[in-house]
């Protein structure tokens, strides 16, 4: 007897092909048999220890979150319903050039401080790893050696590598430092990373010139990985920044995955077709490019990320020192409000678009859920005064929602043939972006059922088969015999994001079953205690 048979499911297999009705048999964590139109054919139907009636439900591969910030959440929260309840069975972490491996003791502390706004400082985490391989081993062990809620793949973070080899200074790497960075990236790839990320509006990764990035991308390409840059501008210089990444990876012979590929701010309203034309031209010339987006208008990052890069040189403590100095703080304000800081994508900051979504100091909670402009008006002060106070009092900890997106751009980009889904979800804070809890059901409910922007088959392919191909996973992302049983069952008539900007931690509806490695992590709409997730390591040439 097999473990499980899922009867009479409407299978949307992740390839983009039309759906079909079938019994799907799972055993030993894999799909062992698919019997199409079993009931109608009147044939002998497969038997199993357990039968699940899937009448009225769609069976698809598990969703792959191509841009996740769950690096510590996976080790902090065994429940992790923020992702499991969405049908996510694999997350790609190590994003935006900053994460927790490879590090030494000195670098680990500075990285923890730099991305406190993403993952908190991590006082509750035993940082018992230093290398990429050790971090992946830690994910494998998870909680009490039983694993983690969902699977995870890792990108070598270029900014962390630069911090380790060069430091947090704005200067070119020496020949010896560049060689060390090459070695660190190679070691990370050998230990199982699937590629490399950058955060080119975040320090210290942003200090790397194109020649340095090209050399590191050559290493990534040699191991069959891909480059996932948060590039240098999503605002005034967006198209030039996209071109830059296409050229870097063309020169290096490295596949390119454009993370949260948006066209934001007023200067880019209605300009998504220009980006898509640029991509089509590169694809026609033989480039290997994919991208991911989230189906929402506001972005989300840290308040400190808005600062000009020179203000962050030297690391978090130097940033706080500059903010504490009246003269330097005035220079920062001028760059933000008049010049257009590179941290704010070259666009003068509009404080009424910057909403505080989380703080680490509970005494600052009254600022959460209000824009900087609203809090400043309530206090009768200039918005920069309010922002500066928050940055200093919370030691760079505040997270923000940045209301700068455009619906027509979001819809145009998600239709593109190389599009995949990524939540870019920051899970901490009292009022996080709802994309952290709702990205995947929001695609299915809002953009498939309600708006018809994508067909169901197209959308599922964007969220499953296509990202699995980018990750070079030979047995995930499709409903196929022999493939791993990472599966989702959802009701196409009711699936929807429960999370909203007012109630961002509300779980989705219409996703009653989620399996990771053939085991139910969501059953009858509730989280089980199953911890079937593991680190998913690179497949590709060495």
Short mmCIF file of C-alpha atoms in Angstrom, two decimals:
data_model
loop_
_atom_site.label_atom_id
_atom_site.label_comp_id
_atom_site.label_asym_id
_atom_site.label_seq_id
_atom_site.Cartn_x
_atom_site.Cartn_y
_atom_site.Cartn_z
CA UNK A 1 0.00 0.00 0.00
CA UNK A 2 1.19 3.52 -0.85
CA UNK A 3 1.17 6.35 1.70
CA UNK A 4 -1.47 8.61 0.14
CA UNK A 5 -3.75 8.89 -2.86
CA UNK A 6 -5.23 12.28 -3.72
CA UNK A 7 -8.44 11.50 -5.60
CA UNK A 8 -10.14 13.47 -8.37
CA UNK A 9 -7.91 16.52 -8.20
CA UNK A 10 -7.81 19.14 -10.93
CA UNK A 11 -4.09 18.98 -11.60
CA UNK A 12 -2.36 22.18 -12.69
CA UNK A 13 1.08 20.70 -13.10
CA UNK A 14 3.36 23.77 -13.16
CA UNK A 15 4.33 23.53 -16.83
CA UNK A 16 1.67 25.95 -18.11
CA UNK A 17 -0.18 23.12 -19.84
CA UNK A 18 -3.98 22.81 -19.49
CA UNK A 19 -5.26 21.25 -16.29
CA UNK A 20 -6.48 17.67 -16.12
CA UNK A 21 -8.35 15.49 -13.62
CA UNK A 22 -6.40 12.71 -11.93
CA UNK A 23 -5.65 10.55 -8.94
CA UNK A 24 -2.14 11.32 -7.68
CA UNK A 25 -0.34 8.76 -5.53
CA UNK A 26 2.38 9.74 -3.04
CA UNK A 27 4.80 7.39 -1.31
CA UNK A 28 8.13 7.91 0.39
CA UNK A 29 8.00 11.65 -0.16
CA UNK A 30 7.62 11.38 -3.94
CA UNK A 31 4.86 11.25 -6.54
CA UNK A 32 4.85 7.61 -7.60
CA UNK A 33 1.80 7.50 -9.88
CA UNK A 34 -0.60 9.80 -11.73
CA UNK A 35 -3.77 8.18 -13.07
CA UNK A 36 -5.53 10.65 -15.35
CA UNK A 37 -9.33 10.75 -15.52
CA UNK A 38 -9.41 7.73 -13.24
CA UNK A 39 -13.06 7.93 -12.25
CA UNK A 40 -14.35 8.63 -15.76
CA UNK A 41 -12.33 5.80 -17.26
CA UNK A 42 -13.77 3.29 -14.82
CA UNK A 43 -10.32 1.73 -14.43
CA UNK A 44 -8.85 0.12 -11.36
CA UNK A 45 -8.13 3.03 -9.05
CA UNK A 46 -4.97 3.17 -6.96
CA UNK A 47 -5.21 2.31 -3.28
CA UNK A 48 -3.27 3.78 -0.38
CA UNK A 49 -3.13 3.88 3.39
CA UNK A 50 -4.87 7.25 3.24
CA UNK A 51 -7.26 8.67 0.68
CA UNK A 52 -7.91 12.40 0.28
CA UNK A 53 -10.95 13.51 -1.67
CA UNK A 54 -9.83 16.53 -3.73
CA UNK A 55 -13.14 17.16 -5.50
CA UNK A 56 -13.32 20.86 -6.39
CA UNK A 57 -9.68 21.48 -5.47
CA UNK A 58 -6.67 22.27 -7.65
CA UNK A 59 -3.53 20.24 -7.03
CA UNK A 60 -0.33 22.07 -7.96
CA UNK A 61 3.35 21.93 -7.10
CA UNK A 62 4.33 23.80 -3.96
CA UNK A 63 4.99 27.49 -4.50
CA UNK A 64 8.59 28.71 -4.59
CA UNK A 65 9.28 32.08 -2.98
CA UNK A 66 12.16 33.40 -5.07
CA UNK A 67 12.86 36.32 -2.73
CA UNK A 68 12.45 35.64 0.99
CA UNK A 69 13.91 37.14 4.14
CA UNK A 70 13.28 34.15 6.42
CA UNK A 71 17.00 33.58 7.13
CA UNK A 72 16.42 33.61 10.90
CA UNK A 73 12.65 33.07 10.97
CA UNK A 74 13.16 29.51 9.75
CA UNK A 75 15.27 28.88 12.87
CA UNK A 76 13.16 30.99 15.23
CA UNK A 77 9.61 29.85 14.44
CA UNK A 78 8.87 26.16 13.91
CA UNK A 79 5.28 27.01 12.93
CA UNK A 80 6.26 29.50 10.18
CA UNK A 81 2.65 29.70 9.00
CA UNK A 82 3.42 33.00 7.29
CA UNK A 83 4.80 30.92 4.44
CA UNK A 84 3.47 27.40 4.99
CA UNK A 85 -0.17 28.55 5.00
CA UNK A 86 0.37 30.28 1.62
CA UNK A 87 1.42 27.00 0.02
CA UNK A 88 5.09 27.95 -0.07
CA UNK A 89 7.22 24.81 0.12
CA UNK A 90 10.59 26.40 -0.76
CA UNK A 91 12.08 29.80 0.06
CA UNK A 92 15.23 31.34 -1.41
CA UNK A 93 17.06 33.27 1.32
CA UNK A 94 20.39 35.13 1.50
CA UNK A 95 18.85 37.99 -0.44
CA UNK A 96 19.90 41.57 -1.21
CA UNK A 97 23.56 40.92 -0.57
CA UNK A 98 23.31 40.69 3.23
CA UNK A 99 22.91 37.55 5.30
CA UNK A 100 24.67 35.51 7.95
CA UNK A 101 27.19 33.37 6.04
CA UNK A 102 30.05 33.40 5.27
CA UNK A 103 31.21 35.40 8.29
CA UNK A 104 33.77 35.60 11.05
CA UNK A 105 33.00 36.83 14.57
CA UNK A 106 33.64 40.49 13.71
CA UNK A 107 31.63 40.49 10.50
CA UNK A 108 28.75 38.53 12.01
CA UNK A 109 28.11 41.22 14.61
CA UNK A 110 28.17 44.06 12.06
CA UNK A 111 25.88 42.18 9.66
CA UNK A 112 23.45 41.41 12.48
CA UNK A 113 23.31 45.10 13.32
CA UNK A 114 23.00 46.18 9.69
CA UNK A 115 19.94 44.02 9.02
CA UNK A 116 18.26 44.21 12.41
CA UNK A 117 15.35 45.79 10.55
CA UNK A 118 14.92 42.66 8.45
CA UNK A 119 15.37 39.89 11.02
CA UNK A 120 15.93 41.54 14.43
CA UNK A 121 19.38 41.30 16.02
CA UNK A 122 18.92 37.61 16.78
CA UNK A 123 19.50 37.41 20.54
CA UNK A 124 17.30 34.31 20.52
CA UNK A 125 19.43 32.52 17.89
CA UNK A 126 22.51 30.39 18.52
CA UNK A 127 24.78 31.51 15.68
CA UNK A 128 26.75 28.27 15.71
CA UNK A 129 27.79 28.54 12.05
CA UNK A 130 30.26 30.64 10.11
CA UNK A 131 30.38 29.13 6.62
CA UNK A 132 27.59 28.70 4.06
CA UNK A 133 27.77 24.94 4.47
CA UNK A 134 27.42 25.20 8.23
CA UNK A 135 24.37 27.46 7.86
CA UNK A 136 22.75 24.95 5.49
CA UNK A 137 23.55 22.15 7.94
CA UNK A 138 21.89 24.22 10.67
CA UNK A 139 18.76 24.50 8.52
CA UNK A 140 18.80 20.74 8.02
CA UNK A 141 18.84 20.18 11.78
CA UNK A 142 16.27 22.89 12.41
CA UNK A 143 14.40 22.31 15.63
CA UNK A 144 15.71 19.46 17.78
CA UNK A 145 17.16 17.81 14.70
CA UNK A 146 13.71 17.47 13.10
CA UNK A 147 14.05 20.08 10.36
CA UNK A 148 12.23 23.31 9.52
CA UNK A 149 8.73 24.18 8.34
CA UNK A 150 9.52 24.49 4.61
CA UNK A 151 12.56 23.97 2.40
CA UNK A 152 15.16 26.69 1.87
CA UNK A 153 17.84 27.48 -0.72
CA UNK A 154 20.61 30.00 -0.16
CA UNK A 155 22.32 32.74 -2.17
CA UNK A 156 25.86 33.80 -1.25
CA UNK A 157 25.40 37.45 -0.16
CA UNK A 158 27.93 39.62 -2.00
CA UNK A 159 27.75 42.46 0.55
CA UNK A 160 28.56 40.08 3.39
CA UNK A 161 31.44 38.66 1.34
CA UNK A 162 32.76 42.18 0.76
CA UNK A 163 32.42 43.04 4.46
CA UNK A 164 34.47 39.94 5.29
CA UNK A 165 37.21 40.55 2.69
CA UNK A 166 37.30 44.36 2.41
CA UNK A 167 35.26 45.87 5.25
CA UNK A 168 32.56 48.53 5.13
CA UNK A 169 34.66 51.18 3.39
CA UNK A 170 33.82 52.84 0.08
CA UNK A 171 36.90 51.88 -1.94
CA UNK A 172 38.01 49.46 -4.62
CA UNK A 173 39.15 46.05 -3.50
CA UNK A 174 42.84 45.25 -3.80
CA UNK A 175 43.93 42.34 -5.97
CA UNK A 176 44.36 40.22 -2.85
CA UNK A 177 40.92 41.16 -1.51
CA UNK A 178 39.27 40.41 -4.84
CA UNK A 179 40.93 36.99 -4.89
CA UNK A 180 39.65 36.34 -1.37
CA UNK A 181 36.12 37.31 -2.45
CA UNK A 182 36.37 34.93 -5.41
CA UNK A 183 37.44 32.18 -3.03
CA UNK A 184 34.61 32.91 -0.59
CA UNK A 185 32.00 32.82 -3.36
CA UNK A 186 33.47 29.59 -4.74
CA UNK A 187 33.41 27.99 -1.29
CA UNK A 188 29.79 29.03 -0.78
CA UNK A 189 28.81 27.54 -4.14
CA UNK A 190 30.73 24.34 -3.43
CA UNK A 191 28.93 24.06 -0.09
CA UNK A 192 25.50 24.23 -1.74
CA UNK A 193 24.48 27.82 -2.50
CA UNK A 194 22.39 28.22 -5.66
CA UNK A 195 23.83 31.58 -6.67
CA UNK A 196 24.87 35.02 -5.41
CA UNK A 197 22.81 38.04 -4.40
CA UNK A 198 23.70 41.73 -4.21
CA UNK A 199 22.13 44.74 -2.57
CA UNK A 200 23.52 47.58 -4.65
CA UNK A 201 21.68 50.27 -2.72
CA UNK A 202 22.90 48.77 0.58
CA UNK A 203 26.34 49.09 2.14
CA UNK A 204 28.87 47.63 1.71
CA UNK A 205 27.77 45.76 -1.43
CA UNK A 206 27.00 49.01 -3.24
CA UNK A 207 30.67 50.00 -3.14
CA UNK A 208 31.56 47.26 -5.64
CA UNK A 209 32.27 48.48 -9.16
CA UNK A 210 31.04 46.54 -12.18
CA UNK A 211 34.44 44.93 -12.79
CA UNK A 212 34.37 43.44 -9.29
CA UNK A 213 30.82 42.16 -9.72
CA UNK A 214 31.73 40.65 -13.08
CA UNK A 215 34.60 38.69 -11.57
CA UNK A 216 32.39 37.28 -8.83
CA UNK A 217 29.68 36.42 -11.37
CA UNK A 218 32.25 34.44 -13.37
CA UNK A 219 32.73 32.25 -10.29
CA UNK A 220 28.97 31.82 -9.85
CA UNK A 221 28.58 30.83 -13.51
CA UNK A 222 31.34 28.23 -13.23
CA UNK A 223 29.26 26.43 -10.60
CA UNK A 224 25.98 26.59 -12.51
CA UNK A 225 24.47 29.28 -10.30
CA UNK A 226 22.77 32.58 -11.04
CA UNK A 227 23.17 36.22 -9.99
CA UNK A 228 20.25 37.89 -8.16
CA UNK A 229 20.94 41.62 -7.79
CA UNK A 230 18.90 44.24 -6.03
CA UNK A 231 20.35 46.70 -8.51
CA UNK A 232 21.47 50.31 -8.09
CA UNK A 233 18.16 52.09 -8.65
CA UNK A 234 14.45 51.38 -8.87
CA UNK A 235 13.75 55.09 -9.27
CA UNK A 236 15.42 57.83 -11.31
CA UNK A 237 18.05 55.51 -12.75
CA UNK A 238 16.01 52.30 -12.99
CA UNK A 239 16.44 51.49 -16.69
CA UNK A 240 20.16 52.26 -16.59
CA UNK A 241 20.50 50.02 -13.54
CA UNK A 242 18.73 47.14 -15.31
CA UNK A 243 21.02 47.61 -18.33
CA UNK A 244 24.05 47.56 -16.05
CA UNK A 245 23.09 44.17 -14.59
CA UNK A 246 22.39 42.72 -18.04
CA UNK A 247 25.83 43.86 -19.20
CA UNK A 248 27.64 42.56 -16.10
CA UNK A 249 26.14 39.11 -16.47
CA UNK A 250 26.63 39.08 -20.25
CA UNK A 251 30.33 39.80 -19.75
CA UNK A 252 30.56 37.12 -17.04
CA UNK A 253 28.49 34.51 -18.89
CA UNK A 254 26.25 34.22 -15.84
CA UNK A 255 22.45 33.74 -15.67
CA UNK A 256 20.62 36.77 -14.28
CA UNK A 257 17.59 36.87 -11.99
CA UNK A 258 16.26 40.38 -11.36
CA UNK A 259 14.85 40.56 -7.85
CA UNK A 260 11.64 42.49 -7.07
CA UNK A 261 11.81 43.83 -10.63
CA UNK A 262 9.67 46.92 -10.31
CA UNK A 263 9.50 50.40 -11.84
CA UNK A 264 8.68 52.70 -8.93
CA UNK A 265 8.29 56.39 -8.03
CA UNK A 266 6.56 59.06 -10.08
CA UNK A 267 9.36 59.19 -12.63
CA UNK A 268 8.54 55.62 -13.72
CA UNK A 269 4.76 55.66 -13.88
CA UNK A 270 3.66 53.73 -16.97
CA UNK A 271 7.22 52.84 -18.00
CA UNK A 272 7.12 49.05 -17.50
CA UNK A 273 6.95 48.50 -21.32
CA UNK A 274 10.39 50.11 -21.60
CA UNK A 275 11.81 47.61 -19.12
CA UNK A 276 10.15 44.69 -20.88
CA UNK A 277 11.49 45.84 -24.25
CA UNK A 278 14.99 45.94 -22.74
CA UNK A 279 14.56 42.39 -21.43
CA UNK A 280 13.16 41.11 -24.72
CA UNK A 281 16.11 42.57 -26.61
CA UNK A 282 18.57 40.85 -24.26
CA UNK A 283 16.67 37.55 -24.37
CA UNK A 284 16.61 37.64 -28.17
CA UNK A 285 20.38 38.07 -28.08
CA UNK A 286 20.75 34.88 -26.02
CA UNK A 287 20.75 36.18 -22.44
CA UNK A 288 19.50 33.89 -19.68
CA UNK A 289 17.24 36.18 -17.61
CA UNK A 290 14.38 35.69 -15.16
CA UNK A 291 12.80 38.05 -12.64
CA UNK A 292 10.47 38.03 -9.66
CA UNK A 293 7.84 40.44 -8.37
CA UNK A 294 5.31 40.72 -5.55
CA UNK A 295 1.69 41.66 -6.45
CA UNK A 296 1.47 44.85 -4.38
CA UNK A 297 2.26 48.53 -4.89
CA UNK A 298 4.23 49.59 -1.78
CA UNK A 299 7.78 48.41 -1.21
CA UNK A 300 9.29 47.50 2.14
CA UNK A 301 12.76 47.96 3.58
CA UNK A 302 14.47 49.72 6.48
CA UNK A 303 14.40 53.43 7.18
CA UNK A 304 18.21 53.40 7.30
CA UNK A 305 18.28 52.12 3.72
CA UNK A 306 17.04 55.53 2.56
CA UNK A 307 20.25 57.26 3.70
CA UNK A 308 22.94 58.28 1.21
CA UNK A 309 25.65 55.65 0.89
CA UNK A 310 28.37 57.92 2.24
CA UNK A 311 26.42 58.20 5.50
CA UNK A 312 26.59 54.41 5.97
CA UNK A 313 30.25 53.92 5.10
CA UNK A 314 32.13 52.10 7.86
CA UNK A 315 29.15 50.16 9.18
CA UNK A 316 26.22 50.70 11.55
CA UNK A 317 28.16 52.37 14.37
CA UNK A 318 29.63 54.94 11.99
CA UNK A 319 26.16 55.63 10.62
CA UNK A 320 24.85 56.32 14.11
CA UNK A 321 27.82 58.57 14.83
CA UNK A 322 27.09 60.66 11.72
CA UNK A 323 23.40 60.91 12.61
CA UNK A 324 24.36 62.17 16.07
CA UNK A 325 26.47 65.02 14.64
CA UNK A 326 24.35 68.11 13.85
CA UNK A 327 26.38 69.25 10.86
CA UNK A 328 26.58 65.80 9.26
CA UNK A 329 22.90 65.16 9.94
CA UNK A 330 22.06 68.35 8.04
CA UNK A 331 24.12 67.11 5.07
CA UNK A 332 22.17 63.84 5.17
CA UNK A 333 18.87 65.75 5.20
CA UNK A 334 19.94 67.81 2.20
CA UNK A 335 20.83 64.70 0.21
CA UNK A 336 17.54 63.04 1.14
CA UNK A 337 15.18 65.95 0.58
CA UNK A 338 16.89 68.00 -2.14
CA UNK A 339 19.50 66.00 -4.06
CA UNK A 340 17.84 62.58 -4.01
CA UNK A 341 19.99 60.09 -2.08
CA UNK A 342 21.23 56.94 -3.78
CA UNK A 343 19.63 55.01 -0.91
CA UNK A 344 16.30 56.46 -2.06
CA UNK A 345 17.02 55.57 -5.68
CA UNK A 346 18.03 59.08 -6.71
CA UNK A 347 14.57 60.53 -5.99
CA UNK A 348 14.07 63.26 -3.35
CA UNK A 349 12.32 61.58 -0.45
CA UNK A 350 8.60 62.19 0.08
CA UNK A 351 7.98 61.69 3.78
CA UNK A 352 4.25 61.15 3.28
CA UNK A 353 5.08 57.92 1.38
CA UNK A 354 7.28 56.52 4.19
CA UNK A 355 5.16 54.55 6.69
CA UNK A 356 6.85 53.06 9.75
CA UNK A 357 5.99 49.34 9.86
CA UNK A 358 8.10 48.12 12.77
CA UNK A 359 10.51 49.14 15.54
CA UNK A 360 12.64 47.16 17.96
CA UNK A 361 12.13 49.47 20.96
CA UNK A 362 8.57 49.04 22.32
CA UNK A 363 8.51 52.64 23.54
CA UNK A 364 8.53 53.76 19.89
CA UNK A 365 5.39 51.78 19.01
CA UNK A 366 3.21 54.92 18.56
CA UNK A 367 5.13 55.67 15.36
CA UNK A 368 4.12 52.34 13.78
CA UNK A 369 1.35 52.53 11.20
CA UNK A 370 1.86 56.24 10.57
CA UNK A 371 3.88 57.99 7.93
CA UNK A 372 6.88 60.01 8.97
CA UNK A 373 5.00 63.09 7.78
CA UNK A 374 1.99 62.27 9.97
CA UNK A 375 4.12 61.76 13.07
CA UNK A 376 6.06 64.94 12.37
CA UNK A 377 2.87 66.95 11.93
CA UNK A 378 1.51 65.61 15.20
CA UNK A 379 4.68 66.73 16.96
CA UNK A 380 4.88 70.06 15.16
CA UNK A 381 8.34 69.38 13.75
CA UNK A 382 10.07 68.78 10.43
CA UNK A 383 9.83 65.20 9.13
CA UNK A 384 13.61 64.80 9.03
CA UNK A 385 13.70 65.58 12.75
CA UNK A 386 11.24 62.75 13.35
CA UNK A 387 13.09 60.32 11.08
CA UNK A 388 16.45 61.13 12.64
CA UNK A 389 15.06 60.64 16.16
CA UNK A 390 13.69 57.24 15.19
CA UNK A 391 16.94 56.10 13.60
CA UNK A 392 18.96 57.07 16.65
CA UNK A 393 16.52 55.87 19.30
CA UNK A 394 15.99 52.49 17.60
CA UNK A 395 19.63 52.15 16.49
CA UNK A 396 18.72 51.85 12.79
CA UNK A 397 16.00 49.30 13.58
CA UNK A 398 12.83 50.83 12.04
CA UNK A 399 11.29 49.13 9.02
CA UNK A 400 9.13 50.98 6.53
CA UNK A 401 6.50 50.60 3.86
CA UNK A 402 7.29 52.87 0.92
CA UNK A 403 4.18 53.77 -1.07
CA UNK A 404 5.75 54.40 -4.49
CA UNK A 405 4.36 51.69 -6.85
CA UNK A 406 2.06 51.77 -9.89
CA UNK A 407 -0.61 49.18 -10.69
CA UNK A 408 -0.12 49.30 -14.46
CA UNK A 409 3.59 48.53 -14.03
CA UNK A 410 2.88 45.64 -11.64
CA UNK A 411 0.40 44.01 -14.05
CA UNK A 412 2.58 44.45 -17.14
CA UNK A 413 5.67 42.91 -15.53
CA UNK A 414 3.83 39.91 -14.05
CA UNK A 415 2.60 38.96 -17.53
CA UNK A 416 6.12 38.56 -18.90
CA UNK A 417 7.28 35.08 -19.92
CA UNK A 418 10.30 35.11 -17.56
CA UNK A 419 8.36 36.29 -14.50
CA UNK A 420 8.32 34.39 -11.20
CA UNK A 421 6.86 35.17 -7.77
CA UNK A 422 8.76 36.46 -4.76
CA UNK A 423 7.31 37.89 -1.56
CA UNK A 424 10.28 39.98 -0.39
CA UNK A 425 8.49 39.56 2.92
CA UNK A 426 9.94 41.02 6.11
CA UNK A 427 8.31 39.06 8.93
CA UNK A 428 9.24 41.25 11.89
CA UNK A 429 7.58 44.45 13.08
CA UNK A 430 4.13 45.25 14.44
CA UNK A 431 2.76 46.13 10.99
CA UNK A 432 4.74 44.26 8.31
CA UNK A 433 3.95 44.42 4.63
CA UNK A 434 1.02 42.04 3.91
CA UNK A 435 3.06 40.46 1.10
CA UNK A 436 4.92 38.46 3.76
CA UNK A 437 1.69 36.56 4.54
CA UNK A 438 -0.26 36.94 1.30
CA UNK A 439 1.80 37.09 -1.90
CA UNK A 440 0.93 33.70 -3.38
CA UNK A 441 -2.81 33.52 -2.61
CA UNK A 442 -3.04 37.18 -3.71
CA UNK A 443 -1.71 36.20 -7.14
CA UNK A 444 -4.29 33.41 -7.39
CA UNK A 445 -7.26 35.26 -5.93
CA UNK A 446 -6.78 38.82 -7.13
CA UNK A 447 -4.80 38.58 -10.36
CA UNK A 448 -6.14 35.24 -11.67
CA UNK A 449 -9.75 34.89 -10.47
CA UNK A 450 -10.81 38.53 -10.07
CA UNK A 451 -8.81 40.40 -12.70
CA UNK A 452 -7.84 37.70 -15.21
CA UNK A 453 -4.36 39.18 -15.66
CA UNK A 454 -3.00 35.62 -15.81
CA UNK A 455 -4.73 32.32 -16.44
CA UNK A 456 -4.60 29.80 -13.62
CA UNK A 457 -2.19 27.56 -15.53
CA UNK A 458 0.09 30.49 -16.39
CA UNK A 459 0.16 31.77 -12.84
CA UNK A 460 0.96 28.39 -11.30
CA UNK A 461 3.81 27.97 -13.80
CA UNK A 462 5.16 31.38 -12.74
CA UNK A 463 5.10 30.28 -9.08
CA UNK A 464 6.39 26.70 -9.46
CA UNK A 465 7.88 25.25 -12.64
CA UNK A 466 9.68 28.37 -13.81
CA UNK A 467 11.43 29.14 -10.51
CA UNK A 468 12.40 25.46 -10.12
CA UNK A 469 14.04 25.64 -13.55
CA UNK A 470 15.95 28.77 -12.54
CA UNK A 471 17.15 26.97 -9.40
CA UNK A 472 18.16 23.95 -11.53
CA UNK A 473 16.10 21.60 -9.36
CA UNK A 474 15.69 18.33 -11.24
CA UNK A 475 12.78 16.95 -9.22
CA UNK A 476 10.73 19.90 -7.99
CA UNK A 477 8.33 22.45 -9.45
CA UNK A 478 6.12 20.07 -11.46
CA UNK A 479 3.49 17.43 -10.73
CA UNK A 480 5.34 14.52 -12.36
CA UNK A 481 5.94 10.91 -11.46
CA UNK A 482 9.23 10.64 -9.61
CA UNK A 483 9.17 14.26 -8.45
CA UNK A 484 9.21 15.23 -4.80
CA UNK A 485 5.78 15.52 -3.26
CA UNK A 486 5.93 19.21 -2.40
CA UNK A 487 2.28 19.94 -3.22
CA UNK A 488 -0.55 22.40 -2.62
CA UNK A 489 -4.29 21.82 -2.77
CA UNK A 490 -6.34 25.02 -3.08
CA UNK A 491 -9.87 26.04 -3.95
CA UNK A 492 -9.71 28.29 -7.05
CA UNK A 493 -13.10 29.80 -6.17
CA UNK A 494 -12.10 30.99 -2.69
CA UNK A 495 -8.31 31.21 -2.48
CA UNK A 496 -7.34 34.70 -1.31
CA UNK A 497 -4.87 36.57 0.82
CA UNK A 498 -6.26 37.24 4.26
CA UNK A 499 -3.51 39.74 5.02
CA UNK A 500 -4.19 43.42 4.47
CA UNK A 501 -2.30 46.60 5.28
CA UNK A 502 -4.60 47.01 8.31
CA UNK A 503 -4.25 43.36 9.44
CA UNK A 504 -1.05 42.11 7.80
CA UNK A 505 -0.61 38.87 9.78
CA UNK A 506 -3.98 37.36 8.78
CA UNK A 507 -3.55 33.95 7.15
CA UNK A 508 -4.97 33.16 3.69
CA UNK A 509 -8.19 31.34 2.88
CA UNK A 510 -8.86 28.57 0.39
CA UNK A 511 -5.62 26.57 0.90
CA UNK A 512 -6.66 23.53 2.98
CA UNK A 513 -3.68 21.25 2.29
CA UNK A 514 0.07 21.74 1.84
CA UNK A 515 2.58 18.90 1.70
CA UNK A 516 6.35 19.12 2.06
CA UNK A 517 8.19 15.93 1.11
CA UNK A 518 4.89 14.07 1.10
CA UNK A 519 3.96 15.10 4.66
CA UNK A 520 1.11 17.45 5.58
CA UNK A 521 2.33 20.76 6.99
CA UNK A 522 -1.15 22.24 6.46
CA UNK A 523 -4.09 19.86 6.94
CA UNK A 524 -7.75 20.90 6.90
CA UNK A 525 -6.50 24.50 6.87
CA UNK A 526 -4.47 24.14 10.07
CA UNK A 527 -0.74 23.97 10.68
CA UNK A 528 0.42 20.54 11.83
CA UNK A 529 3.59 19.94 13.87
CA UNK A 530 5.42 18.46 10.87
CA UNK A 531 8.91 19.83 10.18
CA UNK A 532 9.73 18.30 6.80
CA UNK A 533 11.77 21.18 5.37
CA UNK A 534 15.48 20.97 4.69
CA UNK A 535 18.21 22.95 2.95
CA UNK A 536 18.03 22.49 -0.82
CA UNK A 537 21.55 22.52 -2.22
CA UNK A 538 22.83 23.50 -5.64
CA UNK A 539 22.51 21.16 -8.62
CA UNK A 540 24.86 22.01 -11.46
CA UNK A 541 28.42 21.82 -12.78
CA UNK A 542 31.36 22.10 -10.41
#
